[in-house]
Amino acid sequence: MALPETNDDKILPDAWDYKGRPAGRSETGGWTSAAKILGVELWERMTTLGIAVNLVTYLTGTMHLGNATSANTVTNFLGTSFMLCLLGGFVADTYLGRYLTIAIFATVQATGVTILTISTVVPSLRPPACTNGGPCVTASGLQLSILYLALYLTALGTGGLKSSVSGFGSDQFDESTPKEKAQMSTFFNWFFFFINIGSLAAVTVLVYIQDNLGRKWGYGICVCAILIGIVVFLYGTRRYRFKKLVGSPLTQIAAVVVAAWRKRHMELPSDPSFLYDVHESEQRKKKQKLPHSKQFRFLDKGAIKELDPEQCQSINHWRLSTLTDIEEVKMVIRMLPIWATTIMFWTVYAQMTTFSVSQATTMDRHIGKSFQIPPGSLTVFFVGSILLTVPIYDRIIAPIASKFTHNPQGLTPLQRIFVGLVLAILAMVAAALTELKRLRVARSNGLTDNPKAEIPLSVFWLIPQFLLVGSGEAFTYIGQLAFFLRECPKGMKTMSTGMFLSTLSLGFFFSSILVTIVHKVTGERRPWLSDNLNQGKLYDFYWLLAILSVVNLGVYVVCARWYVYKDSRLGEEVENGVELH
């Protein structure tokens, strides 16, 4: 006979309802709440990608910007979106909480897309169309200012929103019960599924509407979708579970570095037991004590006791850090080489939304006699590759790999990232070879002087580079996410997600820097990245990316071999009963 449910079973100890009362298990959280949060992420992904994948054609075709400038605008927009996830995470953890962060930044995103929509409706906010035989008038400073205001407001909203959606969704499940822990795992599966459904909707339906009905309709649909998402999200307020603010891990990292720097001239004691640690602080009883390691010993100086902490009424953590705080910062530092060597993948990824789309605009995109594929919709092969790779890995690759690696998941996170980096190299090789063939066909047909001419070469020649980068993302994205969430300290989950997303951001920014440097170095006479792709050497840019990716892969292998997983490192400490080295 089942025991009756007690009051303790009905009330969650670490969650509150919208009125600040202890949250009831049956009245709050669960799938009813999580579904409303998933809807917000769906519309966010559809909007951001729907703008990004087709933005380069708008900038070149409507605003009359050059190919290099347009590519940099797209990558800067995406890079800023992901970089602002760090700001959003800081604001959510320190000041607003995840609920208010989502509500406020979703509104900011809606505002940005609204301005973008208006800029496509009002004729004075766009330059006049090109006349036959006459020069195209480039967008004015005011027109570009309005466009950039819209894009970066959208980026700000995206960054703040993305930083908190997955965390707030997981807050709706209680990990202490097997049932809700299993539901949380399912939630992340559905979260990834909704991201890709939003991506599919963006690169198919939304791009088609933008190209055939007009940008105002495509962007207007995004505004309506975001507003509906906000209304549904707010409607669920009474059923949400809320967690208390925990403070930003960035503050802890800064405090450890400052405390160590202030005492940089002091000598470390030979015995680490003389350093200040978690068991001496009543304020940190609930924090898990970590074993001391001898790496990055400079930071240990932050735990040197200038006074007896027990005689102080309060501890100034900018002058005195616990060894456990320091060890958590060391964990983050150990992850930095892996973090740095994954940036290059996202630089390759950036080309799928810029130059690969520009290539598609010059090629034969017809299916049958009447239907023409929008250039931005080529990324459907990219998204489809991701959706295919995940089940193939789970059903085929993982079982086979587990026999060799003795790992139930098949490949470790670092091995999955390695596969993704290899696929990125192959993608750039395929892209370079395809571009060489495209140029040969253009020259043989005498079309090199006409940038708007349709080259009699099927756009499906671009599919290999999209498929390879898509499969690479499935390996790299999931590998990075697993690595950063598994290896980071328990109290730094939000920041570790921000670290992961910052690699995407820096990859886009590095692409912008690389495009700018290449454009200046190759000059105007024989440019690699010409406004007329038929007169440029885009294939050399792809070869450059392939070479840089090979060098990066070599550095990554060295870093991955140096890295020791947290569980293995802590396991050695327990087994040997000595300090970690």
Short mmCIF file of N, CA, C and O in Angstrom, two decimals, residues 286-355:
data_model
loop_
_atom_site.label_atom_id
_atom_site.label_comp_id
_atom_site.label_asym_id
_atom_site.label_seq_id
_atom_site.Cartn_x
_atom_site.Cartn_y
_atom_site.Cartn_z
N LYS A 286 27.27 25.10 2.66
CA LYS A 286 26.64 24.25 1.66
C LYS A 286 27.50 24.05 0.42
O LYS A 286 27.11 23.34 -0.48
N LYS A 287 28.66 24.69 0.36
CA LYS A 287 29.49 24.59 -0.83
C LYS A 287 30.40 23.37 -0.72
O LYS A 287 31.02 23.13 0.32
N GLN A 288 30.49 22.61 -1.79
CA GLN A 288 31.29 21.40 -1.80
C GLN A 288 32.77 21.75 -1.76
O GLN A 288 33.28 22.50 -2.58
N LYS A 289 33.48 21.17 -0.80
CA LYS A 289 34.91 21.41 -0.69
C LYS A 289 35.64 20.63 -1.77
O LYS A 289 35.36 19.47 -2.02
N LEU A 290 36.60 21.28 -2.43
CA LEU A 290 37.36 20.65 -3.49
C LEU A 290 38.81 20.43 -3.05
O LEU A 290 39.36 21.25 -2.29
N PRO A 291 39.45 19.35 -3.49
CA PRO A 291 40.85 19.10 -3.13
C PRO A 291 41.77 20.13 -3.77
O PRO A 291 41.47 20.69 -4.82
N HIS A 292 42.89 20.39 -3.11
CA HIS A 292 43.84 21.40 -3.56
C HIS A 292 44.72 20.83 -4.68
O HIS A 292 45.16 19.69 -4.63
N SER A 293 44.95 21.62 -5.71
CA SER A 293 45.84 21.24 -6.80
C SER A 293 47.00 22.21 -6.87
O SER A 293 46.90 23.35 -6.40
N LYS A 294 48.10 21.78 -7.47
CA LYS A 294 49.31 22.61 -7.51
C LYS A 294 49.45 23.40 -8.81
O LYS A 294 50.43 24.09 -9.00
N GLN A 295 48.48 23.27 -9.70
CA GLN A 295 48.50 24.09 -10.90
C GLN A 295 48.08 25.51 -10.57
O GLN A 295 47.29 25.74 -9.65
N PHE A 296 48.61 26.47 -11.31
CA PHE A 296 48.24 27.89 -11.17
C PHE A 296 48.36 28.34 -9.71
O PHE A 296 47.42 28.93 -9.15
N ARG A 297 49.51 28.05 -9.11
CA ARG A 297 49.68 28.32 -7.68
C ARG A 297 49.60 29.80 -7.34
O ARG A 297 49.36 30.15 -6.18
N PHE A 298 49.79 30.67 -8.31
CA PHE A 298 49.69 32.10 -8.03
C PHE A 298 48.33 32.44 -7.41
O PHE A 298 48.24 33.27 -6.49
N LEU A 299 47.28 31.78 -7.89
CA LEU A 299 45.94 32.07 -7.38
C LEU A 299 45.79 31.68 -5.92
O LEU A 299 44.94 32.24 -5.21
N ASP A 300 46.59 30.69 -5.45
CA ASP A 300 46.50 30.27 -4.04
C ASP A 300 46.78 31.41 -3.08
O ASP A 300 46.35 31.38 -1.92
N LYS A 301 47.50 32.41 -3.55
CA LYS A 301 47.81 33.54 -2.66
C LYS A 301 46.56 34.29 -2.22
O LYS A 301 46.57 34.98 -1.20
N GLY A 302 45.49 34.14 -3.00
CA GLY A 302 44.24 34.76 -2.59
C GLY A 302 43.68 34.19 -1.31
O GLY A 302 42.82 34.82 -0.67
N ALA A 303 44.14 33.00 -0.88
CA ALA A 303 43.65 32.36 0.35
C ALA A 303 44.60 32.55 1.53
O ALA A 303 44.39 31.97 2.60
N ILE A 304 45.66 33.35 1.36
CA ILE A 304 46.56 33.62 2.48
C ILE A 304 45.83 34.48 3.50
O ILE A 304 45.26 35.52 3.17
N LYS A 305 45.88 34.05 4.76
CA LYS A 305 45.15 34.75 5.83
C LYS A 305 46.04 35.86 6.41
O LYS A 305 47.06 35.59 7.04
N GLU A 306 45.64 37.11 6.18
CA GLU A 306 46.36 38.23 6.78
C GLU A 306 45.92 38.42 8.22
O GLU A 306 46.68 38.85 9.08
N LEU A 307 44.64 38.13 8.52
CA LEU A 307 44.08 38.18 9.86
C LEU A 307 43.35 36.88 10.13
O LEU A 307 43.10 36.09 9.20
N ASP A 308 42.98 36.62 11.34
CA ASP A 308 42.22 35.43 11.67
C ASP A 308 40.77 35.65 11.22
O ASP A 308 40.08 36.51 11.78
N PRO A 309 40.30 34.89 10.23
CA PRO A 309 38.93 35.11 9.73
C PRO A 309 37.86 34.94 10.81
O PRO A 309 36.80 35.57 10.73
N GLU A 310 38.12 34.11 11.80
CA GLU A 310 37.11 33.87 12.83
C GLU A 310 36.90 35.09 13.73
O GLU A 310 35.88 35.21 14.39
N GLN A 311 37.91 35.99 13.76
CA GLN A 311 37.78 37.19 14.57
C GLN A 311 37.17 38.36 13.80
O GLN A 311 36.95 39.42 14.34
N CYS A 312 36.92 38.14 12.51
CA CYS A 312 36.32 39.19 11.68
C CYS A 312 34.81 39.00 11.62
O CYS A 312 34.32 37.87 11.49
N GLN A 313 34.07 40.10 11.70
CA GLN A 313 32.62 40.01 11.64
C GLN A 313 32.14 39.65 10.23
O GLN A 313 31.14 38.97 10.06
N SER A 314 32.84 40.09 9.22
CA SER A 314 32.49 39.76 7.84
C SER A 314 33.77 39.58 7.03
O SER A 314 34.80 40.18 7.34
N ILE A 315 33.69 38.74 6.01
CA ILE A 315 34.83 38.46 5.17
C ILE A 315 34.73 39.28 3.90
O ILE A 315 33.69 39.28 3.22
N ASN A 316 35.80 40.01 3.57
CA ASN A 316 35.88 40.73 2.31
C ASN A 316 36.47 39.78 1.27
O ASN A 316 37.67 39.51 1.27
N HIS A 317 35.62 39.25 0.38
CA HIS A 317 36.07 38.24 -0.56
C HIS A 317 36.93 38.82 -1.68
O HIS A 317 37.47 38.06 -2.48
N TRP A 318 37.08 40.15 -1.71
CA TRP A 318 38.00 40.77 -2.66
C TRP A 318 39.42 40.82 -2.07
O TRP A 318 40.36 41.19 -2.77
N ARG A 319 39.53 40.42 -0.79
CA ARG A 319 40.85 40.34 -0.14
C ARG A 319 41.18 38.92 0.31
O ARG A 319 42.35 38.57 0.48
N LEU A 320 40.15 38.09 0.53
CA LEU A 320 40.40 36.74 1.03
C LEU A 320 39.42 35.77 0.36
O LEU A 320 38.21 35.90 0.50
N SER A 321 39.95 34.80 -0.36
CA SER A 321 39.14 33.79 -1.04
C SER A 321 39.37 32.44 -0.39
O SER A 321 40.44 32.18 0.17
N THR A 322 38.37 31.57 -0.44
CA THR A 322 38.56 30.21 0.06
C THR A 322 39.31 29.39 -1.00
O THR A 322 39.25 29.68 -2.20
N LEU A 323 39.99 28.35 -0.56
CA LEU A 323 40.69 27.47 -1.49
C LEU A 323 39.70 26.83 -2.46
O LEU A 323 40.03 26.59 -3.62
N THR A 324 38.48 26.56 -1.97
CA THR A 324 37.48 25.96 -2.85
C THR A 324 37.08 26.92 -3.97
O THR A 324 36.96 26.52 -5.13
N ASP A 325 36.92 28.20 -3.63
CA ASP A 325 36.64 29.20 -4.67
C ASP A 325 37.78 29.24 -5.68
O ASP A 325 37.56 29.32 -6.90
N ILE A 326 39.00 29.17 -5.18
CA ILE A 326 40.18 29.22 -6.05
C ILE A 326 40.23 27.98 -6.94
O ILE A 326 40.52 28.08 -8.14
N GLU A 327 39.92 26.81 -6.38
CA GLU A 327 39.94 25.58 -7.18
C GLU A 327 38.87 25.62 -8.26
O GLU A 327 39.06 25.10 -9.36
N GLU A 328 37.72 26.24 -7.96
CA GLU A 328 36.69 26.38 -8.99
C GLU A 328 37.17 27.26 -10.14
O GLU A 328 36.92 26.97 -11.31
N VAL A 329 37.89 28.34 -9.80
CA VAL A 329 38.45 29.21 -10.84
C VAL A 329 39.50 28.45 -11.65
O VAL A 329 39.59 28.60 -12.88
N LYS A 330 40.30 27.61 -10.97
CA LYS A 330 41.29 26.81 -11.69
C LYS A 330 40.62 25.86 -12.69
O LYS A 330 41.14 25.61 -13.78
N MET A 331 39.46 25.32 -12.31
CA MET A 331 38.71 24.45 -13.23
C MET A 331 38.37 25.21 -14.52
O MET A 331 38.49 24.68 -15.63
N VAL A 332 37.95 26.45 -14.34
CA VAL A 332 37.59 27.27 -15.50
C VAL A 332 38.83 27.52 -16.36
O VAL A 332 38.78 27.42 -17.60
N ILE A 333 39.96 27.82 -15.72
CA ILE A 333 41.20 28.10 -16.45
C ILE A 333 41.62 26.87 -17.25
O ILE A 333 42.09 26.97 -18.39
N ARG A 334 41.47 25.68 -16.65
CA ARG A 334 41.87 24.45 -17.36
C ARG A 334 41.04 24.24 -18.62
O ARG A 334 41.49 23.60 -19.57
N MET A 335 39.82 24.75 -18.63
CA MET A 335 38.96 24.58 -19.80
C MET A 335 39.28 25.56 -20.92
O MET A 335 38.85 25.36 -22.06
N LEU A 336 40.04 26.63 -20.62
CA LEU A 336 40.25 27.69 -21.60
C LEU A 336 40.95 27.22 -22.88
O LEU A 336 40.58 27.68 -23.98
N PRO A 337 41.98 26.34 -22.83
CA PRO A 337 42.57 25.89 -24.09
C PRO A 337 41.57 25.19 -25.02
O PRO A 337 41.60 25.40 -26.24
N ILE A 338 40.69 24.37 -24.43
CA ILE A 338 39.65 23.72 -25.24
C ILE A 338 38.70 24.78 -25.79
O ILE A 338 38.29 24.75 -26.96
N TRP A 339 38.33 25.72 -24.94
CA TRP A 339 37.45 26.82 -25.34
C TRP A 339 38.05 27.56 -26.53
O TRP A 339 37.35 27.82 -27.53
N ALA A 340 39.35 27.88 -26.47
CA ALA A 340 39.98 28.68 -27.52
C ALA A 340 40.07 27.92 -28.84
O ALA A 340 39.90 28.51 -29.92
N THR A 341 40.33 26.62 -28.78
CA THR A 341 40.55 25.85 -30.01
C THR A 341 39.26 25.39 -30.67
O THR A 341 39.30 24.76 -31.73
N THR A 342 38.11 25.68 -30.07
CA THR A 342 36.83 25.37 -30.73
C THR A 342 36.27 26.58 -31.47
O THR A 342 35.29 26.45 -32.21
N ILE A 343 36.89 27.74 -31.31
CA ILE A 343 36.40 28.96 -31.97
C ILE A 343 36.47 28.83 -33.49
O ILE A 343 35.59 29.29 -34.21
N MET A 344 37.52 28.15 -33.97
CA MET A 344 37.74 28.07 -35.42
C MET A 344 36.59 27.36 -36.13
O MET A 344 36.25 27.70 -37.27
N PHE A 345 35.97 26.39 -35.46
CA PHE A 345 34.85 25.70 -36.11
C PHE A 345 33.75 26.69 -36.46
O PHE A 345 33.16 26.63 -37.55
N TRP A 346 33.46 27.61 -35.55
CA TRP A 346 32.35 28.54 -35.77
C TRP A 346 32.72 29.62 -36.78
O TRP A 346 31.83 30.24 -37.36
N THR A 347 34.02 29.82 -37.02
CA THR A 347 34.44 30.69 -38.11
C THR A 347 34.09 30.04 -39.45
O THR A 347 33.62 30.70 -40.38
N VAL A 348 34.32 28.73 -39.55
CA VAL A 348 33.91 27.99 -40.74
C VAL A 348 32.39 28.01 -40.87
O VAL A 348 31.84 28.24 -41.96
N TYR A 349 31.70 27.78 -39.77
CA TYR A 349 30.23 27.79 -39.75
C TYR A 349 29.67 29.11 -40.30
O TYR A 349 28.67 29.14 -41.01
N ALA A 350 30.35 30.22 -39.97
CA ALA A 350 29.86 31.54 -40.38
C ALA A 350 29.76 31.67 -41.89
O ALA A 350 28.91 32.41 -42.41
N GLN A 351 30.60 30.93 -42.61
CA GLN A 351 30.59 31.05 -44.08
C GLN A 351 29.29 30.50 -44.67
O GLN A 351 28.91 30.86 -45.79
N MET A 352 28.59 29.64 -43.94
CA MET A 352 27.35 29.07 -44.45
C MET A 352 26.22 30.09 -44.52
O MET A 352 25.25 29.92 -45.27
N THR A 353 26.34 31.16 -43.75
CA THR A 353 25.31 32.20 -43.76
C THR A 353 25.75 33.43 -44.55
O THR A 353 25.00 34.40 -44.64
N THR A 354 26.96 33.40 -45.09
CA THR A 354 27.47 34.58 -45.82
C THR A 354 27.86 34.20 -47.25
O THR A 354 27.04 34.28 -48.16
N PHE A 355 29.11 33.79 -47.46
CA PHE A 355 29.61 33.58 -48.82
C PHE A 355 28.95 32.38 -49.51
O PHE A 355 28.80 32.38 -50.73
#
